[in-house]
Amino acid sequence: MSATNSIFKQGENCWATSQASFATPLIDCGNYYKALHSAILKAKHSIFIVGWDIDSRIRLLRGEDEANSEAPSVVSDLLAWKAEQNPDMKIYLLRWDSSLAFFAQREMWAKEVWDEKTPDNVLTELDDTIPMGGSQHQKIIVIDDELVFSGGMDISTNRWDTRDHPIESEERNGPDGPYTPLHDVQIVSAGPVVARFSELVRWRWLRVAEEKPITIREDAKTDIDAPLPEAWPEDFEPWFRKVDCALARTIPFMDEVEPVQEVRHMLLDLISEAERIIYIENQFTSRQEIAEALNRRMKEKPDLHVVIVSSYEPKGKFECEAFWAGRIEFKKILEKGVDPERVVMTYSSITDEHGQHATKRIHSKVMTIDDSYAVIGSSNISNRSMSLDTEIDMVLFGNNEENRREVARIRNDLLAEHTGRTVDQVAALMEEPNPVRALMEGQLAHGYVLTQVHDEIFTDQETGQNFFSRLSDPEEPLIPPLPTLGGEAMPIRNPRRRTIMIGIGVMVIAALAAALVIASHFIPWLSTDNINAFLEESRGTYFALPTVLMVYVVGGFFFFPVTVMSLAVSAIFGPIWGPLYGILGALLSSASMFGVGKVAGNAGLRKIGGPKVEAVDAKLKTSGIVGVAAIRMLPIAPFSLVNLVAGISSIGLMQFLVGTFLGMFPPMIAKGLVGDSITQIFRNPSPETISYLVGGIVLWGLMIWGSQKLAKSYQARKQQQVDKTKGEECVA
């Protein structure tokens, strides 16, 4: 075979045809992250990272590799370290903006986090150009315009795993806790094809960024005869050499961009070339058009066999009723009228000798056609990947005997991992008259095995499938483009992250306000008169203090004004016992709402706040007891809200309560005078009682004014200490 007889048709089933001087598949994330870490260390000029996600917290190295590395392992620390070492280097991070569906997993304030953690030569942008319902799904990293990583893997949570996929692993721990084994595939390439990826990442960057990226290096070594680039990762020998390849994209209808469906056309054309074995492993298989093409080709070629590997159990209702229900229909179409021993849809799982069980989550997007073609990309076999998401697949063509062997090696290596066999054993099975039957028979116990899927146990395909499919696996934007005055169509984009966060904040505030209004109107006892009456009945009894404490705690949960409660308690129990009962009630209410804030913060509210809240939190911790006391004296926020925010912050409970006592007890005494004076005026109006009231109000105002002066003085002293320390560090 030669390059001239490939099926690649530029402008139809691919964007570009090219060659890779060297290419190596990176199977599973442990290998990918290790290779990426090595390449970043060697980078000299530029790094472009385009992804569905780019999470600043991800550790690229684990175990001995991490312990023995002189460079940081966490990706944000690594890129900051690299950028500081070489101020002339430019690093560009382009991450998909909208992430409401993945609220718990993704960093909510990604741009702010990256901007804070990295120097100025690391530039971060959020891509909000994708139509409503679609996603930025390309996963590309270009280093020095000489090396490219592409495929199915992101720098994201719940991705890292090793090729042996142990049932349990301390390293497989994400935001929601431990996750099950996960499998994925990436490819690293060098040579002429890198120039096309360099064009693509810059085009993507210019669609959202005001600052133009640096131009493609004229001295970049990307000719077909160039040696391995300096940035090529250690410990990863090239599989392919001088291999013909093509790049196929999915680009949805966006502003001033014509949509393309090269991935869709490429997959259909590849299937039509198959003679003996099609191997597919993919996160999703819901595109019926692909099932129809496979079925049609199997009927045309009686010797053709199809093996598909995907995941076992769906995550959530949307995935179940969209993709798993879609997979049931995909399987029916695929197998219709075909010998069942020629085709199998499977998942990979393990049950060890101790009875522990695990199933492997498949996230890769791979297809091989005999020993002729291998696809490694970002595209799922789903509706959205064919038309709505941005995708990029690299298709390798076995243009000589050596590269055909490597195409077959990819298939055999992956099947070896999924079935607990060696690569040579799988290669022998593929030569059997019926490779599907040979593969499924004789699998060893206590290792990974392939099992045929039966998705009917997860869904009956009737519970709102169309609704869930339209939302999770659409072919077209959820909101169609709007016509403009000029007669053109304007696509509706996904809402920006900031818009989502502001909307959530407005809804939370509105819900809280509505709850308070409803409570004040429909809860008879939640009124000043009823609270006063309730407290009045307890005066002079053993239940006086417990009653006051209960009123403060319950009132705190309903955001009832603490000043009203304090004045009521002082009016009923007098200027001595009133402030004493009041401060005890305020402390108990503070502790209760602090606990609520602590639980809510651990559940995710601290994450939503992002780096800005972290900065406020740091100041609160630095100011400590005095800072809390100053906040308590100044009427700048509702009492219960301050308690909640303190719980979300990192300040300790005892610090918070001591600061609350120091800040509230003096004003509580003034409120006691005011509250008791109001009562005395009603009972016995006289110049003396009126003077007590005026004196209490003046004292209250003086305490507020004094607290402001104290807070400003304290902050000034703290700032002087910080400036002095910085100055000493600079001198040193």
XYZ file of C-alpha atoms in Angstrom:
732
model
C 0.000 0.000 0.000
C 1.074 3.587 -0.537
C -0.230 6.940 0.595
C -2.003 7.425 -2.708
C -4.511 4.619 -2.101
C -5.769 5.735 1.302
C -9.368 6.874 1.637
C -8.376 10.346 2.867
C -10.226 13.072 0.964
C -9.287 16.534 2.134
C -12.348 18.747 2.434
C -14.711 15.757 2.632
C -13.763 13.240 5.319
C -10.816 15.165 6.735
C -9.542 18.673 7.249
C -5.920 17.902 6.435
C -3.767 15.052 5.190
C -0.226 14.880 6.468
C 2.450 12.612 7.885
C 3.838 11.901 11.315
C 7.572 11.302 11.444
C 7.023 9.543 14.762
C 3.898 8.584 16.694
C 3.231 6.551 19.834
C -0.072 5.682 21.508
C -0.170 6.470 25.231
C -2.489 3.957 26.823
C -4.123 5.006 30.102
C -3.643 8.224 31.955
C -0.672 7.204 34.084
C 1.395 6.944 30.902
C -0.048 10.076 29.326
C 0.555 12.290 32.363
C 4.091 10.940 32.763
C 4.874 11.631 29.098
C 3.312 15.079 29.319
C 5.341 15.970 32.416
C 8.529 14.963 30.615
C 7.664 16.994 27.511
C 6.756 20.109 29.521
C 10.110 19.937 31.306
C 11.861 19.996 27.937
C 9.752 22.793 26.408
C 11.648 25.930 25.408
C 9.369 28.192 23.387
C 5.628 27.652 23.797
C 2.929 25.365 25.154
C -0.676 25.336 23.946
C -3.235 23.337 25.948
C -6.764 23.073 24.554
C -9.193 20.934 26.528
C -12.647 20.133 27.781
C -11.057 20.726 31.170
C -7.691 21.911 32.478
C -7.725 21.380 36.229
C -4.991 23.152 38.187
C -4.990 20.523 40.967
C -3.974 17.482 38.896
C -0.759 15.646 39.798
C 0.970 14.405 36.664
C 3.399 12.097 38.447
C 2.754 9.436 41.087
C 4.827 7.073 43.220
C 8.570 6.892 42.597
C 8.342 9.166 39.549
C 6.902 11.912 41.730
C 9.337 11.298 44.589
C 12.378 11.376 42.292
C 11.368 14.404 40.221
C 13.045 17.726 40.918
C 10.214 19.531 39.141
C 6.716 19.965 40.609
C 4.146 17.267 39.913
C 0.961 19.350 40.195
C 0.281 20.764 36.742
C -0.310 24.376 37.850
C 2.899 24.360 39.914
C 4.778 22.769 37.025
C 3.636 25.336 34.454
C 4.291 28.215 36.881
C 7.760 26.833 37.595
C 8.446 26.448 33.888
C 7.170 29.944 33.063
C 9.261 31.532 35.819
C 12.373 29.716 34.622
C 11.877 31.039 31.100
C 10.069 34.420 31.074
C 10.221 34.495 27.253
C 8.162 31.308 26.997
C 4.439 31.650 26.314
C 1.918 29.168 27.711
C -1.696 29.268 26.485
C -4.536 27.491 28.284
C -7.931 27.257 26.544
C -10.601 25.485 28.564
C -14.296 25.005 27.880
C -16.225 27.663 29.794
C -19.644 26.232 30.506
C -19.721 23.440 33.064
C -23.060 23.469 34.886
C -23.592 19.746 34.245
C -20.235 19.015 35.909
C -20.622 21.464 38.784
C -19.185 19.188 41.484
C -16.152 17.974 39.530
C -14.741 21.042 37.814
C -13.050 24.119 39.237
C -15.715 26.803 39.314
C -13.340 29.760 38.991
C -10.813 28.162 36.661
C -9.488 31.330 35.014
C -9.064 33.144 38.336
C -7.327 30.120 39.844
C -4.881 29.812 36.957
C -4.253 33.565 36.842
C -3.496 33.577 40.553
C -1.235 30.524 40.500
C 0.847 31.364 37.426
C 2.974 34.292 36.186
C 1.966 36.697 33.424
C 3.405 34.604 30.591
C 0.793 31.922 31.303
C -2.411 33.073 29.577
C -5.784 31.499 30.342
C -9.041 31.818 28.405
C -12.447 30.174 28.742
C -14.092 29.115 25.489
C -17.740 30.176 25.431
C -18.212 30.051 21.637
C -19.885 26.619 21.477
C -23.617 26.508 20.611
C -26.172 25.868 23.344
C -25.921 22.255 24.517
C -22.552 21.556 22.878
C -19.105 21.364 24.429
C -15.467 22.120 23.577
C -14.334 18.482 23.351
C -10.981 18.671 21.533
C -8.027 17.602 23.678
C -4.767 18.944 22.215
C -1.392 19.939 23.640
C 1.232 21.425 21.295
C 4.757 21.948 22.611
C 7.311 24.144 20.817
C 5.352 23.601 17.554
C 7.291 20.311 17.256
C 5.319 17.881 19.400
C 1.602 17.236 19.812
C -0.532 15.190 22.186
C -4.097 14.454 21.071
C -6.833 11.959 21.831
C -9.435 11.337 24.507
C -7.676 12.493 27.675
C -7.927 15.782 29.546
C -5.968 17.145 32.461
C -8.990 16.573 34.640
C -10.324 14.837 37.731
C -11.228 11.133 37.836
C -8.915 10.297 34.929
C -5.660 8.919 36.316
C -5.104 5.162 36.295
C -2.442 2.603 35.386
C -2.635 -0.144 32.779
C -3.122 -2.902 35.346
C -6.238 -1.098 36.674
C -6.198 -2.424 40.257
C -9.593 -2.938 41.868
C -8.659 -0.457 44.582
C -6.073 2.318 44.374
C -5.246 5.127 46.806
C -4.313 7.296 43.830
C -7.759 7.001 42.233
C -9.417 9.657 44.335
C -11.480 12.531 42.955
C -13.677 15.366 44.253
C -16.467 12.887 45.027
C -14.159 10.278 46.564
C -12.640 7.093 45.100
C -13.526 6.204 41.523
C -13.449 2.910 39.644
C -10.777 1.830 37.112
C -10.691 4.118 34.075
C -9.238 3.458 30.627
C -8.269 6.017 27.981
C -5.943 6.499 25.004
C -3.886 9.444 23.747
C -1.242 9.683 21.028
C 1.959 11.726 20.896
C 3.236 12.697 17.445
C 6.013 14.634 15.738
C 6.663 15.699 12.175
C 4.628 17.561 9.549
C 1.289 16.836 11.244
C 2.291 19.043 14.194
C 2.134 22.112 11.943
C -1.562 21.458 11.303
C -2.261 21.089 15.017
C -0.328 24.337 15.592
C -2.693 26.068 13.166
C -5.738 24.576 14.850
C -4.890 25.595 18.415
C -4.116 29.151 17.331
C -7.395 29.370 15.415
C -9.242 28.198 18.513
C -7.384 30.713 20.684
C -8.122 33.666 18.394
C -11.841 32.942 18.518
C -12.017 33.897 22.210
C -8.876 35.872 23.105
C -8.013 39.515 22.473
C -4.269 38.923 22.644
C -2.851 37.217 19.569
C -0.675 34.166 20.206
C 2.897 33.967 19.037
C 3.291 32.898 15.434
C 4.278 29.369 14.463
C 8.030 28.955 14.698
C 9.733 29.110 11.339
C 12.622 27.038 12.680
C 10.371 24.293 14.064
C 11.694 20.882 12.952
C 8.561 19.367 11.434
C 9.793 17.953 8.135
C 9.338 14.236 7.581
C 13.051 13.432 7.909
C 13.630 15.467 11.077
C 14.958 13.555 14.112
C 12.972 13.099 17.297
C 12.213 16.572 18.690
C 13.989 17.572 21.871
C 10.679 17.655 23.740
C 9.854 14.007 22.944
C 8.991 12.332 26.295
C 11.480 10.043 27.983
C 10.757 6.285 28.164
C 8.290 6.289 25.244
C 9.787 4.828 22.073
C 8.058 5.629 18.772
C 5.762 2.953 17.357
C 5.045 4.527 13.979
C 7.618 6.094 11.696
C 6.837 8.178 8.616
C 3.185 7.217 8.794
C 0.518 8.831 6.622
C -2.297 10.405 8.600
C -5.330 12.651 8.408
C -7.076 14.995 10.823
C -10.864 14.875 10.943
C -12.887 17.482 12.855
C -16.358 18.196 14.031
C -17.065 21.937 14.090
C -20.614 23.032 14.938
C -22.324 26.119 13.556
C -20.679 29.019 15.380
C -20.242 32.738 14.740
C -18.852 33.217 11.213
C -17.846 29.543 11.034
C -19.278 26.999 8.644
C -19.976 23.676 10.365
C -18.028 20.579 9.312
C -18.730 16.886 9.977
C -15.478 15.343 8.847
C -15.438 12.853 11.743
C -18.820 11.473 10.725
C -17.815 11.065 7.079
C -14.448 9.586 8.021
C -15.944 6.872 10.232
C -18.496 5.906 7.592
C -15.783 5.731 4.924
C -13.493 3.683 7.159
C -16.228 1.144 7.902
C -16.863 0.741 4.194
C -13.209 -0.347 3.769
C -13.249 -3.113 6.417
C -12.563 -6.701 5.301
C -11.919 -8.841 8.394
C -11.801 -7.125 11.822
C -13.201 -3.836 13.091
C -12.202 -3.043 16.663
C -13.926 -0.187 18.499
C -13.538 1.043 22.036
C -15.528 4.117 22.888
C -17.149 5.851 25.826
C -20.533 5.943 24.075
C -22.142 4.064 21.200
C -25.471 5.724 20.485
C -25.146 6.961 16.888
C -27.532 4.723 14.928
C -26.023 5.750 11.591
C -22.743 4.066 12.602
C -24.580 0.894 13.676
C -26.349 0.797 10.321
C -23.033 1.187 8.465
C -21.436 -1.625 10.488
C -24.413 -3.917 9.894
C -24.450 -3.136 6.181
C -20.727 -3.824 5.813
C -20.971 -7.112 7.723
C -23.684 -8.274 5.325
C -21.492 -7.259 2.377
C -18.428 -9.027 3.829
C -19.274 -12.445 5.380
C -15.758 -12.720 6.847
C -15.966 -9.385 8.677
C -16.041 -9.473 12.506
C -16.745 -6.600 14.908
C -15.608 -6.227 18.530
C -16.817 -3.243 20.562
C -15.643 -2.424 24.101
C -17.423 0.196 26.185
C -18.406 0.864 29.791
C -20.774 -1.181 31.915
C -22.777 0.962 34.300
C -24.223 4.404 33.484
C -23.586 7.414 35.704
C -26.860 9.120 36.503
C -30.261 9.311 34.874
C -29.210 11.441 31.922
C -26.421 9.079 30.874
C -28.652 6.058 31.433
C -31.666 7.234 29.442
C -29.670 8.954 26.699
C -26.559 6.867 26.044
C -27.368 3.486 27.573
C -30.884 3.438 26.152
C -29.342 4.531 22.865
C -26.840 1.683 23.101
C -29.691 -0.840 23.302
C -31.005 0.401 19.973
C -27.465 0.572 18.550
C -26.933 -3.105 19.465
C -30.242 -4.165 17.888
C -29.373 -2.442 14.613
C -25.806 -3.772 14.649
C -26.798 -7.422 15.159
C -29.890 -7.516 12.936
C -29.638 -10.374 10.437
C -25.981 -11.091 11.296
C -24.482 -14.271 12.757
C -24.222 -13.431 16.502
C -20.786 -15.079 16.659
C -19.390 -12.419 14.306
C -20.176 -9.401 16.475
C -20.010 -8.622 20.180
C -20.552 -5.511 22.323
C -18.701 -5.882 25.610
C -17.384 -4.332 28.793
C -14.210 -5.212 30.707
C -14.406 -6.297 34.356
C -12.510 -8.256 36.985
C -13.353 -10.466 39.975
C -10.257 -11.438 41.926
C -9.620 -14.541 44.013
C -11.013 -12.736 47.078
C -14.319 -11.996 45.373
C -13.643 -8.288 44.912
C -15.196 -6.949 41.726
C -14.645 -3.910 39.509
C -15.678 -2.793 36.038
C -13.493 -0.646 33.863
C -14.857 2.729 32.781
C -14.019 3.272 29.098
C -13.299 6.882 28.144
C -11.185 6.269 25.015
C -12.201 6.915 21.417
C -10.405 4.322 19.266
C -11.206 2.401 16.081
C -9.017 0.088 14.013
C -9.911 -1.221 10.551
C -8.041 -4.481 9.919
C -4.362 -3.575 9.917
C -4.971 -0.603 7.619
C -6.296 2.275 9.726
C -6.233 3.352 13.361
C -8.303 6.224 14.772
C -7.271 7.843 18.049
C -9.269 10.944 18.840
C -11.751 12.829 20.970
C -14.971 11.769 19.224
C -17.508 9.500 20.809
C -19.817 7.432 18.629
C -22.674 9.678 19.612
C -24.942 12.208 17.965
C -23.307 15.197 19.616
C -19.776 14.192 18.589
C -20.821 14.011 14.943
C -22.351 17.482 14.759
C -22.558 19.598 17.943
C -19.300 19.323 19.920
C -15.876 20.400 18.691
C -13.824 17.253 17.993
C -10.495 16.235 16.472
C -9.525 12.680 15.462
C -6.152 11.582 14.158
C -6.380 8.744 11.631
C -3.238 6.707 10.913
C -2.865 4.796 7.646
C -0.739 1.667 7.415
C 1.242 2.878 4.426
C 3.929 0.182 4.729
C 4.441 -3.205 6.319
C 5.948 -1.817 9.539
C 3.127 0.660 10.106
C 0.474 -1.978 9.339
C 1.991 -4.096 12.098
C 1.702 -1.130 14.476
C -1.969 -0.628 13.569
C -2.622 -4.281 14.467
C -0.469 -3.866 17.576
C -2.737 -1.080 18.868
C -5.776 -3.352 18.585
C -4.027 -6.396 20.062
C -2.454 -4.410 22.916
C -5.787 -2.911 23.950
C -7.589 -6.254 23.792
C -4.797 -7.827 25.814
C -5.419 -5.282 28.564
C -9.168 -5.892 28.511
C -8.930 -9.702 28.557
C -5.925 -10.364 30.800
C -3.876 -11.886 27.956
C -0.542 -11.070 26.355
C -0.297 -9.144 23.093
C 1.048 -12.233 21.316
C -1.853 -14.338 22.580
C -4.373 -11.838 21.260
C -2.514 -11.630 17.929
C -2.862 -15.402 17.585
C -6.586 -15.251 18.382
C -7.086 -12.623 15.699
C -5.805 -15.149 13.144
C -8.458 -17.707 14.099
C -11.292 -18.354 11.597
C -13.694 -16.686 14.020
C -11.694 -14.141 16.060
C -14.746 -12.907 18.004
C -15.590 -16.363 19.304
C -11.924 -17.123 20.005
C -11.572 -13.872 21.947
C -14.617 -14.474 24.143
C -13.831 -18.125 24.905
C -11.192 -19.361 27.318
C -10.746 -16.125 29.284
C -8.869 -16.679 32.524
C -10.536 -16.283 35.899
C -9.437 -13.607 38.386
C -8.201 -11.286 35.663
C -9.875 -8.767 33.398
C -12.381 -10.375 31.044
C -14.773 -9.180 28.356
C -18.472 -9.745 28.963
C -21.325 -9.032 26.588
C -23.440 -5.996 27.537
C -27.087 -6.344 28.511
C -28.214 -2.762 29.029
C -31.845 -3.721 29.618
C -31.004 -4.133 33.308
C -30.376 -0.381 33.514
C -33.212 1.040 31.410
C -36.409 -0.013 29.697
C -35.923 2.647 26.980
C -39.334 4.108 27.729
C -38.844 6.441 30.691
C -38.434 9.772 28.944
C -35.730 8.548 26.564
C -36.472 11.178 23.946
C -36.350 13.936 26.566
C -33.019 12.783 28.006
C -31.537 12.147 24.564
C -32.462 15.634 23.385
C -30.638 17.123 26.366
C -27.622 14.795 26.663
C -27.032 13.551 23.123
C -28.470 16.121 20.721
C -27.504 16.566 17.088
C -28.468 20.223 17.032
C -28.216 23.090 19.542
C -30.801 23.049 22.323
C -31.880 26.514 21.183
C -31.880 27.017 17.387
C -30.021 29.987 15.873
C -31.919 33.271 15.802
C -32.445 35.153 12.512
C -30.845 38.599 12.296
C -31.978 41.725 10.436
C -29.443 40.949 7.734
C -31.091 37.607 7.028
C -28.297 35.549 8.615
C -28.611 33.193 11.565
C -27.010 33.949 14.925
C -26.167 30.891 17.056
C -27.123 30.945 20.735
C -24.093 30.093 22.855
C -23.891 28.194 26.097
C -24.299 30.560 29.055
C -20.973 31.812 30.325
C -19.673 30.533 33.627
C -19.984 33.980 35.197
C -23.597 34.188 34.053
C -24.323 30.795 35.592
C -22.680 31.724 38.888
C -24.446 35.092 39.091
C -27.738 33.369 38.257
C -27.206 30.804 40.999
C -26.382 33.571 43.477
C -29.491 35.546 42.530
C -31.661 32.436 42.864
C -30.209 31.606 46.281
C -30.783 35.147 47.546
C -34.291 35.210 46.061
C -35.102 31.843 47.633
C -33.832 33.029 51.013
C -35.782 36.274 50.781
C -38.914 34.369 49.763
C -38.480 31.979 52.680
C -38.193 34.881 55.114
C -41.269 36.587 53.680
C -43.253 33.362 53.831
C -42.037 32.716 57.355
C -43.028 36.173 58.555
C -46.514 35.877 57.018
C -47.400 32.247 57.615
C -45.590 31.299 60.831
C -47.763 32.955 63.505
C -45.217 32.801 66.297
C -42.401 34.425 64.253
C -43.230 38.029 65.087
C -41.885 40.563 67.533
C -45.099 40.667 69.584
C -45.320 36.884 69.925
C -41.642 36.550 70.809
C -42.042 39.246 73.465
C -45.097 37.472 74.862
C -43.282 34.136 74.834
C -40.307 35.610 76.714
C -42.595 37.463 79.109
C -44.236 34.197 80.192
C -40.846 32.691 81.114
C -39.716 35.626 83.278
C -39.222 34.646 86.884
C -39.259 30.894 86.130
C -36.603 28.205 85.886
C -37.186 28.163 82.139
C -36.156 31.774 81.569
C -32.614 31.100 80.322
C -33.522 27.998 78.220
C -36.343 29.990 76.658
C -34.017 32.848 75.703
C -31.465 30.416 74.284
C -34.124 28.674 72.203
C -35.430 31.987 70.857
C -31.924 33.025 69.740
C -31.143 29.678 68.081
C -34.492 29.414 66.254
C -34.408 33.097 65.325
C -30.887 32.674 63.985
C -31.971 29.916 61.613
C -34.756 32.168 60.308
C -32.400 35.196 60.030
C -34.510 37.073 62.594
C -32.757 40.393 63.471
C -30.532 39.881 66.494
C -30.949 43.545 67.525
C -34.714 43.090 67.856
C -34.195 39.968 69.970
C -31.594 41.684 72.161
C -33.815 44.717 72.783
C -36.740 42.425 73.618
C -34.684 40.338 76.053
C -33.314 43.460 77.747
C -36.770 45.037 77.965
C -38.194 41.921 79.649
C -35.306 40.803 81.864
C -33.802 44.189 82.717
C -30.417 45.893 82.243
C -28.458 43.207 84.165
C -29.956 39.819 83.313
C -31.055 40.956 79.840
C -27.536 41.503 78.408
C -26.254 38.375 80.181
C -29.035 36.162 78.754
C -28.656 37.915 75.409
C -24.940 37.265 75.023
C -25.382 33.592 75.973
C -28.160 33.274 73.406
C -26.107 35.073 70.755
C -23.117 32.783 71.378
C -25.235 29.625 71.098
C -26.914 30.908 67.938
C -23.504 31.830 66.495
C -22.141 28.359 67.207
C -25.191 26.702 65.621
C -25.042 28.697 62.387
C -21.245 28.353 62.352
C -21.766 24.571 62.319
C -24.210 24.863 59.413
C -21.678 26.953 57.517
C -18.916 24.428 58.216
C -21.003 21.568 56.793
C -22.100 23.639 53.793
C -18.534 24.781 53.122
C -17.232 21.221 53.118
C -20.106 20.279 50.773
C -18.954 22.744 48.122
C -19.791 26.369 48.973
C -16.130 27.184 49.609
C -15.378 25.897 46.093
C -18.062 28.081 44.535
C -16.556 31.146 46.170
C -13.247 30.632 44.412
C -9.990 32.539 45.010
C -11.773 35.763 46.025
C -13.404 34.055 48.993
C -10.084 32.398 49.793
C -8.480 35.844 49.983
C -11.185 37.107 52.368
C -10.825 33.915 54.346
C -7.082 34.490 54.678
C -7.669 38.005 55.999
C -10.221 36.707 58.497
C -7.736 34.120 59.739
C -4.973 36.728 59.989
C -7.093 39.212 61.952
C -8.401 36.435 64.228
C -10.308 37.374 67.386
C -9.866 41.134 66.947
C -11.149 40.949 63.387
C -14.240 39.009 64.443
C -14.870 41.461 67.300
C -14.650 44.393 64.877
C -17.110 42.725 62.477
C -19.507 42.124 65.345
C -19.412 45.748 66.467
C -19.995 47.077 62.952
C -23.560 46.519 61.643
C -22.360 45.620 58.130
C -24.091 42.252 57.596
C -26.932 40.219 59.108
C -25.954 38.385 62.277
C -26.810 34.903 60.923
C -25.077 35.552 57.594
C -21.827 36.425 59.390
C -22.132 33.159 61.340
C -22.612 31.138 58.148
C -19.692 32.765 56.340
C -17.433 32.222 59.341
C -18.327 28.531 59.288
C -17.424 28.297 55.597
C -14.101 30.035 56.302
C -11.081 28.470 58.001
C -11.310 30.358 61.303
C -11.636 28.160 64.387
C -14.853 27.950 66.410
C -13.260 29.111 69.698
C -11.594 32.077 68.001
C -14.904 32.996 66.455
C -16.866 32.721 69.707
C -14.311 34.715 71.725
C -14.331 37.434 69.063
C -18.138 37.373 69.045
C -18.223 37.803 72.825
C -15.774 40.703 72.804
C -17.570 42.388 69.934
C -21.146 41.878 71.114
C -21.133 42.129 74.896
C -20.358 45.878 75.162
C -23.084 46.792 72.634
C -25.349 44.281 74.382
C -25.010 46.346 77.575
C -25.939 49.483 75.631
C -28.930 47.642 74.132
C -29.851 46.592 77.647
C -30.002 50.200 78.717
C -32.029 51.119 75.632
C -34.417 48.187 75.930
C -34.977 48.631 79.643
C -35.402 52.399 79.208
C -38.105 51.862 76.573
C -39.959 49.595 78.997
C -39.614 52.103 81.847
C -40.839 54.955 79.639
C -44.007 53.024 78.875
C -44.499 52.152 82.572
C -43.319 55.391 84.199
C -42.347 58.210 81.810
C -39.993 60.626 83.514
C -36.916 62.725 82.740
C -34.805 60.011 84.378
C -36.059 57.171 82.165
C -35.805 59.336 79.055
C -32.225 60.261 79.960
C -31.418 56.563 80.363
C -32.783 55.927 76.849
C -30.819 58.807 75.334
C -27.676 57.751 77.185
C -28.042 54.156 75.991
C -28.438 55.245 72.353
C -25.424 57.584 72.624
C -23.363 54.815 74.231
C -24.411 52.427 71.465
C -23.325 54.915 68.792
C -20.040 55.619 70.559
C -19.256 51.878 70.680
C -19.898 51.545 66.946
C -17.696 54.586 66.226
C -14.987 53.298 68.568
C -15.052 49.848 66.988
C -14.490 51.409 63.573
C -11.472 53.319 64.884
C -10.163 50.188 66.620
C -10.549 48.061 63.478
C -8.780 50.636 61.277
C -5.962 51.036 63.805
C -5.529 47.280 64.116
C -5.479 46.776 60.361
C -2.932 49.586 59.953
C -0.618 47.982 62.516
C -0.962 44.585 60.839
C -0.152 46.122 57.455
C 2.922 47.848 58.885
C 4.122 44.493 60.232
C 3.563 42.835 56.852
C 5.394 45.659 55.011
C 8.265 45.472 57.490
C 8.565 41.700 57.014
C 8.548 42.069 53.224
C 11.206 44.769 53.443
C 13.436 42.555 55.583
C 12.968 39.694 53.099
C 13.953 41.962 50.191
C 17.083 43.127 52.033
C 17.979 39.534 52.816
